[in-house]
Coordinates of N, CA and C in Angstrom, one line a residue:
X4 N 42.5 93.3 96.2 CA 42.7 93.7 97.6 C 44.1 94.4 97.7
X5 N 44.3 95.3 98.5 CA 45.1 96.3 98.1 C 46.5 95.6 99.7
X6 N 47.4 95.4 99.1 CA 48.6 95.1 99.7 C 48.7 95.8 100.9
X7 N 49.1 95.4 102.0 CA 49.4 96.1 103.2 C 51.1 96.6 103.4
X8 N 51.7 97.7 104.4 CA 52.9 97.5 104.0 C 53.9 96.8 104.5
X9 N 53.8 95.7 105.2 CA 54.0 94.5 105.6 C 54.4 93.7 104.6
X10 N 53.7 93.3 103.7 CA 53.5 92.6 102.2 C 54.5 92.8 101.4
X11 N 54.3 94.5 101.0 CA 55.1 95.5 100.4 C 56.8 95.3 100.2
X12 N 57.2 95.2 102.1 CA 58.6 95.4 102.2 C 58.7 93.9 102.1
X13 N 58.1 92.7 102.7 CA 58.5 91.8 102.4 C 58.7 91.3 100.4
X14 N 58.2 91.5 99.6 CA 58.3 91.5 98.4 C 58.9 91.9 98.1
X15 N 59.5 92.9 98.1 CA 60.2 94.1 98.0 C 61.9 93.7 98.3
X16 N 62.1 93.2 99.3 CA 63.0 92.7 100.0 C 63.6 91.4 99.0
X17 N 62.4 90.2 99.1 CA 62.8 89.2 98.4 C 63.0 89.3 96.4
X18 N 62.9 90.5 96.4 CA 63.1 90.8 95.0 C 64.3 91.0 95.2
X19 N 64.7 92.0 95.8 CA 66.6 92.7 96.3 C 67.0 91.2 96.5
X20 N 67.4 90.4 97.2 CA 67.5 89.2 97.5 C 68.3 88.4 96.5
X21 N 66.9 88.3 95.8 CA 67.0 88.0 94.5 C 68.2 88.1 93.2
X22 N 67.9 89.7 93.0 CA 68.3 90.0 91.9 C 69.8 90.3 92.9
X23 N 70.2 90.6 93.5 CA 71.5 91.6 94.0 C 72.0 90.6 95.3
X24 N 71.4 90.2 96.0 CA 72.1 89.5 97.2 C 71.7 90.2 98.2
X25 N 72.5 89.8 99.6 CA 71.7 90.3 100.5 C 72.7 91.5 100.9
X26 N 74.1 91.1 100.9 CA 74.7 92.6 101.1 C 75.2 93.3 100.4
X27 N 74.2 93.1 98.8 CA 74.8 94.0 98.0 C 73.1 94.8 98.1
X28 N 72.7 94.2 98.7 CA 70.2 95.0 99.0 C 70.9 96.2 99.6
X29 N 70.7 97.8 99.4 CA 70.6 98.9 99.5 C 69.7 99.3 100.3
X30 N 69.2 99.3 101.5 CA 68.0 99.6 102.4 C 67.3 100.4 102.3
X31 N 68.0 101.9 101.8 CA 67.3 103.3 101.5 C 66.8 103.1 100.2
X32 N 67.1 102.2 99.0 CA 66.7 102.1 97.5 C 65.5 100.9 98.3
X33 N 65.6 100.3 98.7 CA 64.9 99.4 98.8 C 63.3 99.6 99.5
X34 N 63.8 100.7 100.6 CA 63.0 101.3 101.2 C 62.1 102.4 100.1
X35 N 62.6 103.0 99.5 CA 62.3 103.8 98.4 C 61.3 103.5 97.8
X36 N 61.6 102.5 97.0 CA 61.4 101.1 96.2 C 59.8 100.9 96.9
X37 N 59.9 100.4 98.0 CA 58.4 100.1 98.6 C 57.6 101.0 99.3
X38 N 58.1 102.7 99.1 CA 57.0 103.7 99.2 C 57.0 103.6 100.8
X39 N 58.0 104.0 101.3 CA 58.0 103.7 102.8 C 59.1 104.6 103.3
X40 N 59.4 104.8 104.6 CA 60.7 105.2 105.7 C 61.4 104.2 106.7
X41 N 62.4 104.1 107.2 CA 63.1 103.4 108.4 C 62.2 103.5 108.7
X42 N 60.9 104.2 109.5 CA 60.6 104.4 111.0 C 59.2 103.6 110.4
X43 N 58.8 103.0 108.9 CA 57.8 102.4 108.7 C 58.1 100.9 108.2
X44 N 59.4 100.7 107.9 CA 59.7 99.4 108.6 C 59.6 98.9 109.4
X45 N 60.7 99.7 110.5 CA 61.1 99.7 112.1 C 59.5 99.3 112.9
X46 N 58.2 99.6 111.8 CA 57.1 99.1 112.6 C 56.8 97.8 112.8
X47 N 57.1 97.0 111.4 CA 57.0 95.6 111.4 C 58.6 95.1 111.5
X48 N 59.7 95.4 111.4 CA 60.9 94.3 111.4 C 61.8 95.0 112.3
X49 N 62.7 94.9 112.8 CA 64.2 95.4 114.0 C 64.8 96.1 112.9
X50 N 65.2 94.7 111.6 CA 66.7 95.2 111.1 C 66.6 95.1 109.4
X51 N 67.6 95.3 108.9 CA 67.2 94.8 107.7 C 67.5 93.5 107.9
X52 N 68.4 92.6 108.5 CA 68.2 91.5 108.7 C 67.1 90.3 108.9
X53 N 66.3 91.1 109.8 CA 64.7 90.5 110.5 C 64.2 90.4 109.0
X54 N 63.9 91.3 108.1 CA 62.8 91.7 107.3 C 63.8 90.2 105.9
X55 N 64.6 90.1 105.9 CA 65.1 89.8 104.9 C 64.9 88.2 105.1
X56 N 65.4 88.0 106.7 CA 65.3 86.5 106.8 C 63.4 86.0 106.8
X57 N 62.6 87.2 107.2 CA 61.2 86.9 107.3 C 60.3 86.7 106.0
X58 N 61.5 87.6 104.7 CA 61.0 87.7 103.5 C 61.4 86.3 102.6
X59 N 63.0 85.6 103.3 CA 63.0 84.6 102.5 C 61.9 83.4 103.3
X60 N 61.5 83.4 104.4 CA 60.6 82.2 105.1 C 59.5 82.3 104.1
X61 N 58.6 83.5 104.1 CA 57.3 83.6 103.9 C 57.3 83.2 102.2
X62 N 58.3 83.1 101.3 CA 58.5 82.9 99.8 C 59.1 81.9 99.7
X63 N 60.0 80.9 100.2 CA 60.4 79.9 100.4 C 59.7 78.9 101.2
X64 N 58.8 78.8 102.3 CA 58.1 78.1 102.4 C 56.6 78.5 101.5
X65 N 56.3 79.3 100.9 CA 55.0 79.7 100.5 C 55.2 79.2 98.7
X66 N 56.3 78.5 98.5 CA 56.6 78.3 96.8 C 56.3 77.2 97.1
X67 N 57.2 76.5 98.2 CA 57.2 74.6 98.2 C 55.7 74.4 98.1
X68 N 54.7 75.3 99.5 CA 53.8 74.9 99.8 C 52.4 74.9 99.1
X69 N 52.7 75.8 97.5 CA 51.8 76.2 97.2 C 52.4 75.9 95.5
X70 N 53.2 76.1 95.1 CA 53.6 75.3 93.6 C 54.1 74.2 93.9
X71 N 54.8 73.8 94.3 CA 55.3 71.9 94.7 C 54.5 71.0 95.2
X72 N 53.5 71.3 96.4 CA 52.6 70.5 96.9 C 51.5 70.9 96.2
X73 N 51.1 72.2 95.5 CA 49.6 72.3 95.0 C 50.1 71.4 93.1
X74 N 50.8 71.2 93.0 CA 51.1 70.1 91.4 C 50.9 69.0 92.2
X75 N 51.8 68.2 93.6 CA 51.4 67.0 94.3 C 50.2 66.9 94.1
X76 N 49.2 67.4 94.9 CA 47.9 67.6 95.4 C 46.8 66.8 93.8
X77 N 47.6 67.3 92.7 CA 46.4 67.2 91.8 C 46.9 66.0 91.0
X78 N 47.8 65.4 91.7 CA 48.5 63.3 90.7 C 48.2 62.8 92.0
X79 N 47.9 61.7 91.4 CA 48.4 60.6 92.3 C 49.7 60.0 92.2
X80 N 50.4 59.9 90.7 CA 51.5 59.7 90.7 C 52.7 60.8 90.6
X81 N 52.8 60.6 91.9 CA 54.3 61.8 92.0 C 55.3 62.0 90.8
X82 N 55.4 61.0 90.1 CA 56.7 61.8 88.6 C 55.7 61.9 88.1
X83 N 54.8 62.1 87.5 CA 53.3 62.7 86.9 C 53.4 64.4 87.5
X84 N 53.0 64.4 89.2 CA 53.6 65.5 89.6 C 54.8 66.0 88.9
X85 N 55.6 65.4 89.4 CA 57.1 66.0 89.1 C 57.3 66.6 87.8
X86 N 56.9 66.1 86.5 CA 57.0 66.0 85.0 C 56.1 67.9 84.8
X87 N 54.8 67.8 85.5 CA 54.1 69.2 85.6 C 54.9 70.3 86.2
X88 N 55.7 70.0 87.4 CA 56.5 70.6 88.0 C 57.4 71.3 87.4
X89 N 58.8 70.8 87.1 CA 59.8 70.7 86.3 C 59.1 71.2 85.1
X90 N 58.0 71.3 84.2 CA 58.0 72.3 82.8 C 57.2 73.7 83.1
X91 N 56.6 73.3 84.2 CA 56.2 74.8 84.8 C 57.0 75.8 85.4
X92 N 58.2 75.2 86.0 CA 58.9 76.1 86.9 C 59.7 77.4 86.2
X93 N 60.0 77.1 85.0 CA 60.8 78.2 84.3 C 60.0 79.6 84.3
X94 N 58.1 79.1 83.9 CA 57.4 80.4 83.8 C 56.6 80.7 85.4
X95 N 56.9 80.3 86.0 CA 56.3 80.3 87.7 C 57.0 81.5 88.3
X96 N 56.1 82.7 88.9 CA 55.4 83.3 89.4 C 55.7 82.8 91.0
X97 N 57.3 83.3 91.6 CA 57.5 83.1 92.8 C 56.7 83.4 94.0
X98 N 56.8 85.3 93.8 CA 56.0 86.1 94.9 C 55.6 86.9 93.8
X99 N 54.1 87.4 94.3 CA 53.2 88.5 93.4 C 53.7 88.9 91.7
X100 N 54.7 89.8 91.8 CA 54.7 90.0 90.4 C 55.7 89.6 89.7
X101 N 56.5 89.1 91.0 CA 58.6 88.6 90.4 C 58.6 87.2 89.7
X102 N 59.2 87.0 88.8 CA 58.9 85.6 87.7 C 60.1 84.8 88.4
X103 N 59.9 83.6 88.1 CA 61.4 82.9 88.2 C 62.2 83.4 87.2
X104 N 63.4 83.4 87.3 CA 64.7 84.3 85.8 C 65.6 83.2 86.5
X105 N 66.0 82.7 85.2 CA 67.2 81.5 85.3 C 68.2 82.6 85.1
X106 N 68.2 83.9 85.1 CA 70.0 84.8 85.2 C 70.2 85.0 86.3
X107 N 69.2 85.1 87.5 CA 69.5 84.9 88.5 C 69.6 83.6 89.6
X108 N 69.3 82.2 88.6 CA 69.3 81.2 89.4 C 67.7 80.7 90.0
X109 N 68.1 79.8 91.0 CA 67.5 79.8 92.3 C 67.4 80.5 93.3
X110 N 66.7 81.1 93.8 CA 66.8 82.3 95.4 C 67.1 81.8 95.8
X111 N 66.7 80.5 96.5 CA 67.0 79.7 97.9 C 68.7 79.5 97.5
X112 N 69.3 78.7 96.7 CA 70.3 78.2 96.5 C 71.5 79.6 96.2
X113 N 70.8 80.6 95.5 CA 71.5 82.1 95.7 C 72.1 82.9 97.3
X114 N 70.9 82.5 98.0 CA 71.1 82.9 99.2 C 71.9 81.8 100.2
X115 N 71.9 80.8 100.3 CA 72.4 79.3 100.9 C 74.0 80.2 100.6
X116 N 74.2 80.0 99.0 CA 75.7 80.0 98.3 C 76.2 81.6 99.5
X117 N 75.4 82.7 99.7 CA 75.6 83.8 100.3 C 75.7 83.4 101.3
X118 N 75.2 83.2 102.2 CA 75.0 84.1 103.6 C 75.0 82.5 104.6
X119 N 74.7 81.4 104.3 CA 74.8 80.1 104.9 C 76.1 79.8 105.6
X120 N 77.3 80.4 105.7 CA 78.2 79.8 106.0 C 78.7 81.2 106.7
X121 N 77.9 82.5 106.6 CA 78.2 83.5 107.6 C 77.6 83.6 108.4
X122 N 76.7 83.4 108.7 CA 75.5 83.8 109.6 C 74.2 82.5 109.7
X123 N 74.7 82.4 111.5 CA 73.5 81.4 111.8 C 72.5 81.3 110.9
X124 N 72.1 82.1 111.7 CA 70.5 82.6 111.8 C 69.8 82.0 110.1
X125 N 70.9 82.7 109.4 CA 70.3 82.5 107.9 C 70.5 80.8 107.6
X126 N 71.5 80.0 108.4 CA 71.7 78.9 108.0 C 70.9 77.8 108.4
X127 N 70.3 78.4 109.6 CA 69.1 77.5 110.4 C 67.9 77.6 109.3
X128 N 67.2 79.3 108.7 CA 66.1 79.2 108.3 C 66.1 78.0 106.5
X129 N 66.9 78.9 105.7 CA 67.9 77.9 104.8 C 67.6 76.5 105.0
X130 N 68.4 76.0 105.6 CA 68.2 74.5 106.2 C 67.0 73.7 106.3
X131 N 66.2 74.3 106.9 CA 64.9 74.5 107.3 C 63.6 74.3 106.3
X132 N 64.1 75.2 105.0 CA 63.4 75.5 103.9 C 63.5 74.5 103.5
X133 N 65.1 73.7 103.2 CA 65.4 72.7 101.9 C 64.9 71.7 102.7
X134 N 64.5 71.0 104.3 CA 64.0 70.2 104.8 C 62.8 69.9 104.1
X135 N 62.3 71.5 104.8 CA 60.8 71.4 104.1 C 60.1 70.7 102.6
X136 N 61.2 71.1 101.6 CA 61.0 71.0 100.3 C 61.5 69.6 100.3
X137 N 62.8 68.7 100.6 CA 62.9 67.3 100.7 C 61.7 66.3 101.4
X138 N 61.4 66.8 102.7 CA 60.1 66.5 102.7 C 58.8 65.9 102.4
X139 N 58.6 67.0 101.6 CA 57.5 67.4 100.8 C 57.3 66.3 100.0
X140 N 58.4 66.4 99.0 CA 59.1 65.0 97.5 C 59.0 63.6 98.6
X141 N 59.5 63.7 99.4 CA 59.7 62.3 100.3 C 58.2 61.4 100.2
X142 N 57.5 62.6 101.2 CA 56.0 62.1 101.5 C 55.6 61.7 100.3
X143 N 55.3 62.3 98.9 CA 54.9 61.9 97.7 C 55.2 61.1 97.3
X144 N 56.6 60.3 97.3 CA 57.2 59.4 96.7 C 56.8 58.4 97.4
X145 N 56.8 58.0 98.6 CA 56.1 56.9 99.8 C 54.5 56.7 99.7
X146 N 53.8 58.1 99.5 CA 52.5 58.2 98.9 C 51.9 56.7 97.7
X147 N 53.0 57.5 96.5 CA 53.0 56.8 95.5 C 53.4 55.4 95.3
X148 N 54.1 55.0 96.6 CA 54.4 53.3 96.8 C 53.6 52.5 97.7
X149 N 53.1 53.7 98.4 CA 52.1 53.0 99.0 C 50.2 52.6 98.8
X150 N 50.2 53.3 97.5 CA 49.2 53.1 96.6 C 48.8 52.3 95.4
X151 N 50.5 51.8 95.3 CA 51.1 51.2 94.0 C 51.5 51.9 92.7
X152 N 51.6 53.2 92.8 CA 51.6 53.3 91.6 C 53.2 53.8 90.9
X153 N 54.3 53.3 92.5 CA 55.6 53.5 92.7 C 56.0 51.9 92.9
X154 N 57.2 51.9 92.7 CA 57.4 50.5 93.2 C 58.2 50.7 94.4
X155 N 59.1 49.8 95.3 CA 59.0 50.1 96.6 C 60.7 49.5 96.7
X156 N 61.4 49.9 95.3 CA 62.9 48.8 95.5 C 63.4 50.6 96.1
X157 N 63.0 51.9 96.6 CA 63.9 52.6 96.3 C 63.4 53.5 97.9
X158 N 64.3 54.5 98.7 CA 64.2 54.8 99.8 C 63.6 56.3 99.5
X159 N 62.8 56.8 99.7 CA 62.0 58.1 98.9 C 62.6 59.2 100.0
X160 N 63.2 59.3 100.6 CA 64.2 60.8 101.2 C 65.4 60.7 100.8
X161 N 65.9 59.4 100.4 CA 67.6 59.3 99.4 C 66.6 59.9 98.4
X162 N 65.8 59.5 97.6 CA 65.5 59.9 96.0 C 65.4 61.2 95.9
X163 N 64.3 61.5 96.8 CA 64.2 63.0 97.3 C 65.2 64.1 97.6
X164 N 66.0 63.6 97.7 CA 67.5 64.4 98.1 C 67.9 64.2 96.7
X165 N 67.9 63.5 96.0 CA 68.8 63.4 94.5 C 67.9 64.3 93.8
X166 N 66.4 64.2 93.8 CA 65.8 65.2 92.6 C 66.1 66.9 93.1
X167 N 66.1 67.0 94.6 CA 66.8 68.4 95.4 C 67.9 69.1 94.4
X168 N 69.2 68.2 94.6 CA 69.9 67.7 94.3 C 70.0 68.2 93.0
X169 N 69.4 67.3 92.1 CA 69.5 67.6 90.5 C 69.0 69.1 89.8
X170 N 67.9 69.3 90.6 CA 67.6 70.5 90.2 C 68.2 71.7 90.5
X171 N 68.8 72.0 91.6 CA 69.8 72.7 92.0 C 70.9 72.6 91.2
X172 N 71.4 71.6 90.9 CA 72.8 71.4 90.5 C 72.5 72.6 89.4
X173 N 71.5 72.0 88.4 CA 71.1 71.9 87.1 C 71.0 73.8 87.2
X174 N 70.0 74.4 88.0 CA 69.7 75.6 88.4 C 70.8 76.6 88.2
X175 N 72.1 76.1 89.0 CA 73.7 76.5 89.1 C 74.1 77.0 87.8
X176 N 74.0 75.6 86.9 CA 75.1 75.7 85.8 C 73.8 76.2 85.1
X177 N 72.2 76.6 84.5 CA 71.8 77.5 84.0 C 72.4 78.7 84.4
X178 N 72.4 79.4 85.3 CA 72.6 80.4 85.8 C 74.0 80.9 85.3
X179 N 74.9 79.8 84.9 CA 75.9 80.5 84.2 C 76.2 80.2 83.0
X180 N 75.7 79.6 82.7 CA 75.6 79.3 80.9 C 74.2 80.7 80.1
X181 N 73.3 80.1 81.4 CA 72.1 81.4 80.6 C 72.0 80.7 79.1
X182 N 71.2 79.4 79.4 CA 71.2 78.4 78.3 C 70.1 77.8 78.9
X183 N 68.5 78.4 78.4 CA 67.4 76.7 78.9 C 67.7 75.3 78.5
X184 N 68.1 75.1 77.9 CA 68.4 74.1 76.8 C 69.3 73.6 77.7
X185 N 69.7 73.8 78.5 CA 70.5 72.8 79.9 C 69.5 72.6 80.3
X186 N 69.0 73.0 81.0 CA 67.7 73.2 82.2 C 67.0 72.0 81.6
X187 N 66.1 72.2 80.4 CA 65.3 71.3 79.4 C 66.0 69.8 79.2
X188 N 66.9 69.7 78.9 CA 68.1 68.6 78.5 C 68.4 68.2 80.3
X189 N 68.5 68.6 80.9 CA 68.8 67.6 82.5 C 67.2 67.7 83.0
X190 N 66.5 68.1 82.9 CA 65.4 68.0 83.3 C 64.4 66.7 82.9
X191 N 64.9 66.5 81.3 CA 64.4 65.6 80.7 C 65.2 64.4 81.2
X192 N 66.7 64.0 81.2 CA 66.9 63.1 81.9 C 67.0 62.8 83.1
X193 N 66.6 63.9 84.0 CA 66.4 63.9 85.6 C 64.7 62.7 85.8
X194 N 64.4 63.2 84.5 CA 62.5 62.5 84.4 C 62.7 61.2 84.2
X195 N 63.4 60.5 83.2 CA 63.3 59.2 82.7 C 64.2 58.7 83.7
X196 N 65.3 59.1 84.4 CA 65.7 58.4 85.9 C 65.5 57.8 86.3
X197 N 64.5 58.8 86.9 CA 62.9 58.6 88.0 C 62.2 58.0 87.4
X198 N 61.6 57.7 85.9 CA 60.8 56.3 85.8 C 61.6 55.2 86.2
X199 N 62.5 55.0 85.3 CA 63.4 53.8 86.1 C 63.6 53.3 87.2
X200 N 64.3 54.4 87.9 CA 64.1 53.9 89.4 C 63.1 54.0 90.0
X201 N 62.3 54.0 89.7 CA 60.6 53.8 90.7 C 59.8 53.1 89.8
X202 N 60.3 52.6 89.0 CA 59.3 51.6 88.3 C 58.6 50.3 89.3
X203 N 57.4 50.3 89.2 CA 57.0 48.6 89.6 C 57.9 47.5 89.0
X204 N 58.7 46.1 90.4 CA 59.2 45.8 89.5 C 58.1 44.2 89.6

């Protein structure tokens, strides 16, 4: 099915994002880039602002909702989840054709580091996102204690916040080492943690 250009600029957008930041995204290259004019943005978004913050919702909530909960969806036991998660994410396939690239990090946590402490607007949706995604981990972890197959010594939105937490951290210092072998090496003991502390006791 052939992309609308709605789709287009938003992808388009969250790639610039991505790779460059938001005020180093070039509007006329970007516009270029997605086979378009001002006056065929200006159909769907105000600003480059609108299109950018609409580009990080629709990929930021559409990653959590659809790689993080679609791994939940198929365990019962959430670090089971988590263990699929964590060795899939390096080759995961954010939006359409853009890969995750540990040279550029995390998007979410790229953009937070940017624009979070300048500008509302970006700090509310931001915010919003990492809720979502804490969340998400929370409900799974309570899931999994309330089925047994968690034990129940530990508070699942503190935990949830630590695995947030870890992977970001972890995400950071890839990004400037440009070394998987971190990523792999804290990921592995971000995993045996979490058996520990959620073990049945």
């Amino acid at each position: 099915m052939k992309e609308n250009m709605r789709d287009i600029l938003v992808q388009t957008m969250f790639e610039s994002l991505y790779q460059e930041g938001y005020n180093a995204s070039n509007l006329i290259d970007l516009l270029k880039k997605a086979g378009t004019s001002k006056g065929g943005m200006y159909h769907y978004f105000g600003s480059k602002k609108e299109l950018a913050l609409e580009s990080m919702r629709i990929v930021g909530e559409g990653f959590i909702d659809h790689f993080w909960d679609g791994c939940f969806a198929r365990h019962d036991d959430p670090i089971r989840a988590l263990e699929e998660i964590l060795k899939a994410l390096p080759n995961a396939m954010i939006i359409g054709e853009c890969p995750f690239d540990f040279k550029h990090g995390c998007p979410l946590n790229h953009m937070i580091q940017e624009m979070s402490a300048l500008d509302e607007d970006f700090k509310i949706l931001l915010e919003s996102i990492m809720d979502r995604w804490i969340t998400l981990i929370a409900e799974n972890l309570k899931m999994g204690q309330n089925i047994g197959v968690l034990g129940k010594s530990f508070e699942p939105t503190r935990m949830a916040q630590f695995i947030v937490s870890s992977v970001e951290g972890t995400l950071t210092l890839m990004k400037v080492k440009q070394d998987i072998r971190i990523y792999e090496e804290n990921m592995e003991l971000l995993l045996q943690t979490l058996k520990v502390l959620t073990q049945k006791g």
